[in-house]
Short mmCIF file of C-alpha atoms (C1' of nucleotides) in Angstrom, two decimals:
data_model
loop_
_atom_site.label_atom_id
_atom_site.label_comp_id
_atom_site.label_asym_id
_atom_site.label_seq_id
_atom_site.Cartn_x
_atom_site.Cartn_y
_atom_site.Cartn_z
CA MET J 271 31.97 49.97 37.29
CA ARG J 272 28.76 51.76 37.88
CA VAL J 273 28.88 55.10 39.71
CA THR J 274 26.41 57.28 41.55
CA LYS J 275 23.89 59.10 39.41
CA ALA J 276 25.24 62.35 40.84
CA GLN J 277 28.80 61.24 40.07
CA ALA J 278 27.85 60.40 36.51
CA GLU J 279 26.30 63.82 36.05
CA GLN J 280 29.45 65.41 37.42
CA ASN J 281 31.61 63.32 35.10
CA ARG J 282 29.49 64.39 32.16
CA ALA J 283 29.94 68.05 33.06
CA HIS J 284 33.66 67.49 33.39
CA ILE J 285 33.79 65.95 29.92
CA VAL J 286 31.94 68.94 28.48
CA ALA J 287 34.27 71.40 30.20
CA THR J 288 37.33 69.48 29.03
CA ALA J 289 35.95 69.37 25.50
CA ALA J 290 35.28 73.10 25.50
CA ARG J 291 38.89 73.78 26.42
CA LEU J 292 40.39 71.27 23.98
CA PHE J 293 38.20 72.46 21.13
CA ARG J 294 39.30 76.02 21.77
CA GLU J 295 42.93 74.95 21.76
CA ARG J 296 42.95 72.61 18.75
CA GLY J 297 39.68 73.20 16.89
CA TYR J 298 36.75 70.82 16.45
CA ASP J 299 38.63 68.62 13.99
CA GLY J 300 41.80 68.62 16.04
CA VAL J 301 40.33 66.66 18.93
CA GLY J 302 39.26 63.04 18.69
CA VAL J 303 36.77 61.31 20.95
CA ALA J 304 39.50 59.10 22.43
CA ASP J 305 41.80 62.11 23.01
CA LEU J 306 39.04 63.97 24.70
CA MET J 307 37.95 61.20 27.04
CA ALA J 308 41.57 60.48 27.98
CA ALA J 309 42.07 64.17 28.81
CA ALA J 310 38.99 63.99 31.02
CA GLY J 311 40.36 60.92 32.75
CA PHE J 312 38.25 58.22 31.06
CA THR J 313 38.52 55.74 28.23
CA HIS J 314 36.68 56.25 24.96
CA GLY J 315 34.03 53.63 25.65
CA GLY J 316 31.75 55.58 27.92
CA PHE J 317 31.42 58.48 25.56
CA TYR J 318 28.23 57.31 23.89
CA LYS J 319 26.55 56.75 27.23
CA HIS J 320 26.65 60.53 27.63
CA PHE J 321 26.35 61.91 24.10
CA ARG J 322 24.61 60.75 20.96
CA SER J 323 27.51 61.78 18.75
CA LYS J 324 30.60 63.92 18.62
CA ALA J 325 28.57 66.58 16.82
CA ASP J 326 26.22 66.66 19.81
CA LEU J 327 29.10 67.26 22.18
CA MET J 328 30.50 69.93 19.89
CA ALA J 329 27.27 71.87 20.19
CA GLU J 330 27.06 71.41 23.95
CA ALA J 331 30.70 72.28 24.55
CA SER J 332 30.31 75.39 22.40
CA ALA J 333 27.28 76.49 24.39
CA SER J 334 29.15 75.85 27.63
CA GLY J 335 32.17 77.87 26.57
CA LEU J 336 30.08 80.72 25.24
CA SER J 337 27.99 81.04 28.38
CA GLN J 338 31.17 81.01 30.45
CA THR J 339 32.49 84.00 28.51
CA ALA J 340 29.20 85.83 28.94
CA ALA J 341 29.19 85.10 32.67
CA ARG J 342 32.73 86.40 33.09
CA THR J 343 31.77 89.57 31.24
CA GLU J 344 28.66 90.30 33.30
CA GLY J 345 28.80 93.74 34.85
CA LEU J 346 32.12 94.58 33.25
CA ASP J 347 32.74 98.10 32.05
CA PRO J 348 33.09 98.12 28.22
CA ALA J 349 36.51 99.73 28.45
CA GLU J 350 37.61 97.14 30.97
CA PHE J 351 36.29 94.39 28.73
CA VAL J 352 38.40 95.69 25.86
CA GLU J 353 41.49 95.96 28.05
CA ARG J 354 41.19 92.32 29.03
CA TYR J 355 39.99 91.00 25.68
CA VAL J 356 42.46 92.75 23.38
CA SER J 357 45.49 91.70 25.37
CA ARG J 358 48.53 89.48 24.99
CA GLU J 359 47.31 87.30 27.84
CA HIS J 360 44.04 86.57 26.07
CA ARG J 361 45.70 86.06 22.71
CA ASP J 362 48.23 83.63 24.14
CA GLY J 363 45.70 81.73 26.25
CA ARG J 364 43.41 80.21 23.66
CA GLY J 365 42.26 77.37 25.85
CA ASP J 366 41.12 79.62 28.66
CA GLY J 367 39.92 82.49 26.49
CA CYS J 368 36.81 83.46 24.59
CA THR J 369 35.13 80.74 22.56
CA ILE J 370 34.11 83.19 19.84
CA ALA J 371 37.68 84.23 19.19
CA ALA J 372 38.92 80.64 19.37
CA LEU J 373 36.24 78.84 17.36
CA GLY J 374 34.31 81.56 15.52
CA GLY J 375 36.13 80.79 12.30
CA ASP J 376 35.35 77.09 12.60
CA ALA J 377 31.73 77.67 13.57
CA ALA J 378 31.11 79.20 10.16
CA ARG J 379 31.59 75.74 8.61
CA GLN J 380 29.57 73.83 11.16
CA PRO J 381 25.93 72.73 10.92
CA ALA J 382 23.09 74.96 11.97
CA ASP J 383 22.85 73.78 15.58
CA ILE J 384 26.35 75.01 16.40
CA LYS J 385 25.76 78.31 14.64
CA THR J 386 22.59 78.71 16.65
CA GLU J 387 24.56 78.23 19.85
CA PHE J 388 27.01 80.88 18.71
CA ALA J 389 24.23 83.33 17.92
CA ALA J 390 22.75 82.78 21.37
CA GLY J 391 26.17 83.15 22.98
CA ILE J 392 26.82 86.39 21.11
CA GLU J 393 23.40 87.69 22.12
CA ASN J 394 24.19 86.91 25.75
CA LEU J 395 27.52 88.67 25.52
CA LEU J 396 25.81 91.73 24.03
CA THR J 397 23.36 91.79 26.91
CA ALA J 398 26.17 91.45 29.44
CA LEU J 399 28.01 94.36 27.83
CA GLN J 400 25.00 96.61 27.39
CA PRO J 401 23.47 97.40 30.78
CA GLN J 402 19.94 98.41 29.83
CA SER J 403 18.97 98.99 33.45
CA ASP J 404 18.13 102.62 32.75
CA THR J 405 15.52 102.41 29.98
CA PRO J 406 16.02 105.40 27.72
CA GLY J 407 14.34 105.96 24.39
CA ASP J 408 14.20 103.27 21.74
CA ALA J 409 16.56 105.19 19.51
CA ASP J 410 19.22 105.31 22.22
CA GLN J 411 18.72 101.61 22.92
CA ARG J 412 19.29 100.75 19.30
CA ALA J 413 22.30 103.02 19.03
CA ALA J 414 23.81 101.46 22.12
CA ARG J 415 23.23 97.98 20.75
CA THR J 416 24.83 98.90 17.45
CA MET J 417 27.83 100.23 19.30
CA VAL J 418 28.24 97.13 21.44
CA ILE J 419 27.92 94.82 18.45
CA ASP J 420 30.58 96.82 16.69
CA MET J 421 32.87 96.81 19.70
CA LEU J 422 32.60 93.04 20.04
CA ALA J 423 33.33 92.35 16.36
CA HIS J 424 36.19 94.81 16.55
CA SER J 425 37.73 93.09 19.57
CA VAL J 426 37.23 89.62 18.15
CA GLY J 427 38.86 90.66 14.89
CA ALA J 428 41.85 92.11 16.71
CA VAL J 429 42.53 88.91 18.65
CA MET J 430 42.01 86.62 15.67
CA LEU J 431 44.21 88.67 13.37
CA SER J 432 46.95 88.82 16.00
CA ARG J 433 46.74 85.06 16.54
CA ALA J 434 47.19 84.40 12.83
CA CYS J 435 50.67 85.96 13.00
CA PRO J 436 53.76 84.04 14.14
CA ASP J 437 54.13 83.77 17.90
CA GLY J 438 56.07 86.68 19.28
CA SER J 439 56.24 88.52 15.96
CA PRO J 440 56.20 92.33 16.05
CA LEU J 441 53.13 92.44 13.80
CA ALA J 442 51.11 90.32 16.21
CA ASP J 443 51.75 92.78 19.02
CA GLU J 444 51.34 95.78 16.75
CA ILE J 445 47.87 94.63 15.73
CA LEU J 446 46.83 94.17 19.32
CA ASP J 447 48.15 97.55 20.43
CA ALA J 448 46.74 99.44 17.47
CA CYS J 449 43.30 97.94 17.89
CA ARG J 450 43.13 98.38 21.63
CA LYS J 451 44.03 102.04 21.26
CA GLU J 452 41.45 102.62 18.52
CA ILE J 453 38.65 100.70 20.21
CA LEU J 454 39.14 102.60 23.46
CA ALA J 455 39.23 105.88 21.54
CA SER J 456 36.03 104.94 19.78
CA LEU J 457 34.41 104.14 23.13
CA ALA J 458 35.46 107.50 24.53
CA HIS J 459 34.17 109.24 21.43
CA HIS J 460 30.77 107.60 21.69
CA ASN J 461 30.60 108.35 25.39
CA SER J 462 31.27 112.06 24.86
CA GLU J 463 28.62 112.33 22.12
CA GLN J 464 25.75 110.29 23.55
CA PRO J 465 26.54 108.46 26.77
CA ALA J 466 24.26 105.51 26.04
CA VAL J 467 26.90 103.13 27.33
CA ARG J 468 28.69 104.84 30.16
CA SER J 469 31.48 103.91 32.50
CA PRO J 470 30.38 103.71 36.13
CA GLU J 471 33.29 105.93 37.15
CA THR J 472 32.51 108.89 34.90
CA MET V 265 50.98 60.00 -19.54
CA ARG V 266 53.62 62.60 -19.53
CA VAL V 267 52.68 66.18 -20.33
CA THR V 268 54.50 69.27 -21.45
CA LYS V 269 56.67 70.99 -18.89
CA ALA V 270 54.57 74.11 -19.38
CA GLN V 271 51.39 72.07 -19.01
CA ALA V 272 52.67 70.54 -15.78
CA GLU V 273 53.45 73.98 -14.40
CA GLN V 274 49.98 75.11 -15.34
CA ASN V 275 48.45 72.03 -13.71
CA ARG V 276 50.38 72.74 -10.56
CA ALA V 277 49.12 76.31 -10.45
CA HIS V 278 45.60 75.02 -11.00
CA ILE V 279 45.95 72.63 -8.08
CA VAL V 280 47.16 75.45 -5.84
CA ALA V 281 44.26 77.68 -6.90
CA THR V 282 41.75 74.87 -6.35
CA ALA V 283 43.26 74.15 -2.95
CA ALA V 284 43.09 77.79 -1.95
CA ARG V 285 39.38 77.86 -2.73
CA LEU V 286 38.58 74.52 -1.09
CA PHE V 287 40.55 75.36 2.03
CA ARG V 288 38.66 78.63 2.34
CA GLU V 289 35.36 76.79 1.96
CA ARG V 290 35.98 73.80 4.23
CA GLY V 291 39.09 74.59 6.26
CA TYR V 292 42.50 72.92 6.13
CA ASP V 293 41.27 69.77 7.85
CA GLY V 294 38.09 69.59 5.81
CA VAL V 295 39.86 68.86 2.53
CA GLY V 296 41.72 65.64 1.82
CA VAL V 297 44.43 65.20 -0.76
CA ALA V 298 42.21 62.91 -2.83
CA ASP V 299 39.28 65.36 -2.63
CA LEU V 300 41.48 68.17 -3.70
CA MET V 301 43.05 66.46 -6.67
CA ALA V 302 39.68 65.22 -7.85
CA ALA V 303 38.32 68.78 -7.67
CA ALA V 304 41.27 69.90 -9.77
CA GLY V 305 40.56 67.16 -12.31
CA PHE V 306 43.26 64.68 -11.35
CA THR V 307 43.69 61.54 -9.30
CA HIS V 308 45.50 61.55 -6.00
CA GLY V 309 48.64 59.90 -7.33
CA GLY V 310 50.33 62.85 -8.93
CA PHE V 311 50.10 65.00 -5.84
CA TYR V 312 53.54 64.18 -4.49
CA LYS V 313 55.18 64.94 -7.81
CA HIS V 314 54.20 68.56 -7.17
CA PHE V 315 54.32 68.98 -3.38
CA ARG V 316 56.41 67.44 -0.65
CA SER V 317 53.44 67.14 1.69
CA LYS V 318 49.94 68.41 2.33
CA ALA V 319 51.41 70.87 4.82
CA ASP V 320 53.55 72.28 2.04
CA LEU V 321 50.53 72.83 -0.15
CA MET V 322 48.66 74.41 2.73
CA ALA V 323 51.36 77.04 3.05
CA GLU V 324 51.52 77.65 -0.68
CA ALA V 325 47.76 77.82 -1.13
CA SER V 326 47.52 80.24 1.78
CA ALA V 327 50.16 82.48 0.24
CA SER V 328 48.37 82.32 -3.10
CA GLY V 329 45.02 83.25 -1.63
CA LEU V 330 46.46 86.04 0.48
CA SER V 331 48.33 87.64 -2.40
CA GLN V 332 45.17 87.44 -4.49
CA THR V 333 43.29 89.44 -1.87
CA ALA V 334 46.07 92.02 -1.69
CA ALA V 335 46.13 92.31 -5.49
CA ARG V 336 42.38 92.85 -5.65
CA THR V 337 42.66 95.56 -3.00
CA GLU V 338 45.47 97.48 -4.70
CA GLY V 339 44.49 101.08 -5.28
CA LEU V 340 41.11 100.69 -3.63
CA ASP V 341 39.74 103.53 -1.57
CA PRO V 342 39.54 102.47 2.11
CA ALA V 343 35.82 103.25 2.22
CA GLU V 344 35.26 101.23 -0.92
CA PHE V 345 37.24 98.37 0.54
CA VAL V 346 34.99 98.36 3.59
CA GLU V 347 31.83 98.48 1.47
CA ARG V 348 32.93 95.38 -0.44
CA TYR V 349 34.51 93.55 2.47
CA VAL V 350 31.79 94.03 5.08
CA SER V 351 29.00 92.89 2.78
CA ARG V 352 26.56 90.00 2.47
CA GLU V 353 28.16 88.99 -0.82
CA HIS V 354 31.56 88.57 0.79
CA ARG V 355 30.16 86.84 3.86
CA ASP V 356 28.20 84.36 1.75
CA GLY V 357 31.02 83.71 -0.69
CA ARG V 358 33.66 82.12 1.48
CA GLY V 359 35.35 80.28 -1.37
CA ASP V 360 35.87 83.41 -3.43
CA GLY V 361 36.46 85.80 -0.54
CA CYS V 362 39.33 86.91 1.64
CA THR V 363 41.65 84.20 2.92
CA ILE V 364 42.18 86.02 6.22
CA ALA V 365 38.48 86.00 7.03
CA ALA V 366 38.07 82.40 5.86
CA LEU V 367 41.17 80.79 7.40
CA GLY V 368 42.47 83.27 9.95
CA GLY V 369 40.99 81.28 12.80
CA ASP V 370 42.57 78.07 11.54
CA ALA V 371 45.93 79.70 10.86
CA ALA V 372 46.32 80.36 14.58
CA ARG V 373 46.67 76.59 15.14
CA GLN V 374 48.98 75.92 12.22
CA PRO V 375 52.78 75.65 12.26
CA ALA V 376 55.01 78.69 11.92
CA ASP V 377 55.40 78.59 8.14
CA ILE V 378 51.69 79.18 7.58
CA LYS V 379 51.57 81.93 10.18
CA THR V 380 54.50 83.56 8.43
CA GLU V 381 52.57 83.52 5.16
CA PHE V 382 49.64 85.14 6.90
CA ALA V 383 51.82 87.86 8.41
CA ALA V 384 53.28 88.58 4.97
CA GLY V 385 49.80 88.59 3.42
CA ILE V 386 48.51 90.99 6.06
CA GLU V 387 51.50 93.24 5.54
CA ASN V 388 50.82 93.30 1.79
CA LEU V 389 47.18 94.13 2.40
CA LEU V 390 48.18 96.99 4.68
CA THR V 391 50.47 98.37 2.00
CA ALA V 392 47.74 98.08 -0.60
CA LEU V 393 45.34 99.97 1.66
CA GLN V 394 47.76 102.65 2.78
CA PRO V 395 48.96 104.63 -0.23
CA GLN V 396 52.20 106.15 1.05
CA SER V 397 52.88 107.90 -2.27
CA ASP V 398 52.93 111.28 -0.55
CA THR V 399 55.62 110.93 2.10
CA PRO V 400 54.52 112.97 5.07
CA GLY V 401 56.18 113.02 8.46
CA ASP V 402 56.98 109.84 10.31
CA ALA V 403 54.30 110.52 12.90
CA ASP V 404 51.60 110.75 10.23
CA GLN V 405 52.89 107.57 8.59
CA ARG V 406 52.66 105.67 11.85
CA ALA V 407 49.23 107.06 12.62
CA ALA V 408 48.01 106.06 9.16
CA ARG V 409 49.39 102.55 9.58
CA THR V 410 47.72 102.20 12.97
CA MET V 411 44.45 103.26 11.44
CA VAL V 412 44.69 100.82 8.54
CA ILE V 413 45.61 97.93 10.83
CA ASP V 414 42.62 98.74 12.97
CA MET V 415 40.30 99.01 10.01
CA LEU V 416 41.41 95.63 8.68
CA ALA V 417 40.97 93.85 12.02
CA HIS V 418 37.63 95.55 12.41
CA SER V 419 36.41 94.40 8.99
CA VAL V 420 37.74 90.87 9.46
CA GLY V 421 36.01 90.61 12.82
CA ALA V 422 32.71 91.78 11.36
CA VAL V 423 32.72 89.15 8.61
CA MET V 424 33.84 86.32 10.91
CA LEU V 425 31.31 87.14 13.59
CA SER V 426 28.53 87.35 11.02
CA ARG V 427 29.56 84.02 9.52
CA ALA V 428 29.38 82.32 12.89
CA CYS V 429 25.64 83.04 13.03
CA PRO V 430 23.04 80.86 11.32
CA ASP V 431 22.63 81.51 7.60
CA GLY V 432 20.03 84.16 7.01
CA SER V 433 19.56 84.97 10.68
CA PRO V 434 18.73 88.56 11.62
CA LEU V 435 21.76 88.77 13.90
CA ALA V 436 24.13 87.87 11.08
CA ASP V 437 22.87 90.79 9.01
CA GLU V 438 22.66 93.09 11.99
CA ILE V 439 26.34 92.52 12.79
CA LEU V 440 27.33 93.28 9.24
CA ASP V 441 25.26 96.44 9.02
CA ALA V 442 26.29 97.74 12.43
CA CYS V 443 29.98 97.23 11.73
CA ARG V 444 29.91 98.66 8.23
CA LYS V 445 28.24 101.79 9.53
CA GLU V 446 30.69 102.22 12.41
CA ILE V 447 33.79 101.48 10.35
CA LEU V 448 32.79 104.01 7.71
CA ALA V 449 32.01 106.55 10.42
CA SER V 450 35.40 105.93 11.96
CA LEU V 451 37.05 106.44 8.57
CA ALA V 452 35.23 109.72 8.08
CA HIS V 453 36.17 110.82 11.57
CA HIS V 454 39.85 110.13 10.98
CA ASN V 455 39.74 111.85 7.62
CA SER V 456 38.31 115.03 9.12
CA GLU V 457 40.88 115.12 11.91
CA GLN V 458 44.09 114.27 10.11
CA PRO V 459 43.70 113.26 6.47
CA ALA V 460 46.64 110.86 6.48
CA VAL V 461 44.59 108.36 4.51
CA ARG V 462 42.38 110.30 2.18
CA SER V 463 39.81 109.38 -0.40
CA PRO V 464 40.85 110.31 -3.93
CA GLU V 465 37.51 112.01 -4.50
CA THR V 466 37.65 114.45 -1.61
"C1'" DC K 268 18.05 40.44 49.34
"C1'" DT K 269 17.15 39.92 44.51
"C1'" DT K 270 16.62 41.77 40.12
"C1'" DT K 271 17.26 45.26 36.91
"C1'" DT K 272 19.70 48.91 35.15
"C1'" DT K 273 23.59 51.47 33.66
"C1'" DA K 274 28.49 54.09 33.83
"C1'" DG K 275 32.45 52.96 32.20
"C1'" DA K 276 36.32 49.57 30.24
"C1'" DT K 277 37.84 46.72 26.47
"C1'" DG K 278 37.92 45.53 21.96
"C1'" DA K 279 36.42 45.49 17.16
"C1'" DT K 280 34.73 47.50 12.75
"C1'" DG K 281 34.57 50.04 8.58
"C1'" DA K 282 35.66 54.30 6.59
"C1'" DC K 283 38.91 57.70 5.67
"C1'" DC K 284 43.40 59.85 5.53
"C1'" DG K 285 48.35 61.03 4.14
"C1'" DT K 286 51.96 58.86 1.94
"C1'" DC K 287 54.52 55.83 -0.96
"C1'" DA K 288 55.59 51.99 -4.66
"C1'" DT K 289 54.85 50.85 -9.13
"C1'" DC K 290 53.80 51.42 -13.86
"C1'" DG K 291 52.66 53.43 -18.41
"C1'" DT K 292 53.32 56.86 -21.59
"C1'" DA K 293 54.60 60.86 -23.68
"C1'" DT K 294 58.05 64.51 -23.57
"C1'" DT K 295 62.65 66.16 -23.32
"C1'" DG K 296 67.84 66.06 -24.00
"C1'" DC K 297 71.22 64.14 -26.72
"C1'" DG Q 835 65.43 58.77 -33.50
"C1'" DC Q 836 67.04 56.92 -29.00
"C1'" DA Q 837 67.55 56.99 -24.38
"C1'" DA Q 838 66.50 59.17 -20.24
"C1'" DT Q 839 63.16 61.54 -17.67
"C1'" DA Q 840 59.06 62.67 -15.24
"C1'" DC Q 841 53.71 63.61 -15.07
"C1'" DG Q 842 50.01 61.41 -13.85
"C1'" DA Q 843 47.18 56.90 -12.94
"C1'" DT Q 844 46.45 52.77 -10.15
"C1'" DG Q 845 46.83 50.46 -6.10
"C1'" DA Q 846 48.35 49.51 -1.51
"C1'" DC Q 847 50.21 50.62 3.27
"C1'" DG Q 848 49.77 51.93 8.15
"C1'" DG Q 849 47.45 54.96 11.08
"C1'" DT Q 850 43.59 57.39 12.86
"C1'" DC Q 851 38.86 58.27 13.40
"C1'" DA Q 852 33.80 57.89 14.94
"C1'" DT Q 853 30.88 54.48 16.25
"C1'" DC Q 854 29.16 50.19 18.09
"C1'" DA Q 855 29.10 45.37 20.64
"C1'" DT Q 856 30.19 43.25 24.56
"C1'" DC Q 857 31.45 42.74 29.27
"C1'" DT Q 858 31.97 44.25 34.35
"C1'" DA Q 859 30.45 45.57 38.46
"C1'" DA Q 860 28.13 48.50 41.23
"C1'" DA Q 861 24.07 51.33 42.05
"C1'" DA Q 862 19.13 51.62 41.79
"C1'" DA Q 863 14.48 49.51 42.01
"C1'" DG Q 864 11.43 46.14 43.87
#
DNA sequence: CTTTTTAGATGATGACCGTCATCGTATTGC
DNA sequence: GCAATACGATGACGGTCATCATCTAAAAAG
């Protein structure tokens, strides 16, 4: 059952995409190689024709998921990012959501290669959120970067904390609402003081 | 090899404490029953004399770890909490640190009983951080609670994001420093506007 | 067209895991 | 003290897991 070289490449990409989603939903340890391949429409045998090990796929799937999040964030207004990120839809859609929020806790226990992918993914997200098109002074650049880093950690923390609470519990929603309100207020506050990161509308 | 009833109770507590630490270090799936019992100084056989299942222990160990964090936070100034929580020491000491930051990401995929323990643990932490000794108006109470919820999510996000980066990487430290600075600034800002949560010193 | 290569299927292997059966021994209740 | 009880040790069980060997058939190379 040989297939076209192009088809094989496409199958490989499909396996990576499927893995990225399943890992986000169930965690790295919650998905077996056989599970994964079945979900992608294959049997477990062909796996090692594409990847050297499960750990290899874990790193590649993480990178894929992270770059997808960065791509979807590109050109998004910070406030708009927060509205979408710190939302019930995002919290309840682990599989289709941000890889950092879904697997950040697991990444901390993974080997260096996965952590490196996460660092690169975070760096990309920061760049996507911080439009440095207008090149102001170095001090402003650093202040803007600090602010974006803080906003990202803040948003990630809100989603993760809300997800740790029982589904549909008042506390889960309260956390989300409280954080969204405070993050947006913080954004507005920074904008009024030194508009290093500014909304296009204002 | 029977032991005193008091000794057995003590052994059980020791197993729970060991489990809480190991789970924080390696995650729920990263610790086997045999591993765990060996780390506590026993063989795997006696496990089911103490717990009905591994899932049962997971819930109990989570509750134990969470209440420990709440107890250690009791009476702590919010700013002091942030200084300790958003620190390199805490980030690098998963096993001895906060259960929310270590297992919050995993809890999201666990059954309802564990999520319920997390919600209760979070609620306890909020109470420990929000001294409602002076009973002001309801509006102030709610505003203070919102602020504490936000501060906790913010701190948790900072530690988790930093942990997802390679050990000793500049980004890991940058995240921690940026967030600590911003969280403390936010605290100061709230204190100056409406001192619902106030430092004892000021 | 012939030969070589390789994506994917099938099946097996050894390690690990949660759980339970059994047993010894020391404590507890009488 | 005697009998009943139960903590903990030893060992075994199904099941799952990552990985590899083998086979196939079709695509690629010549």
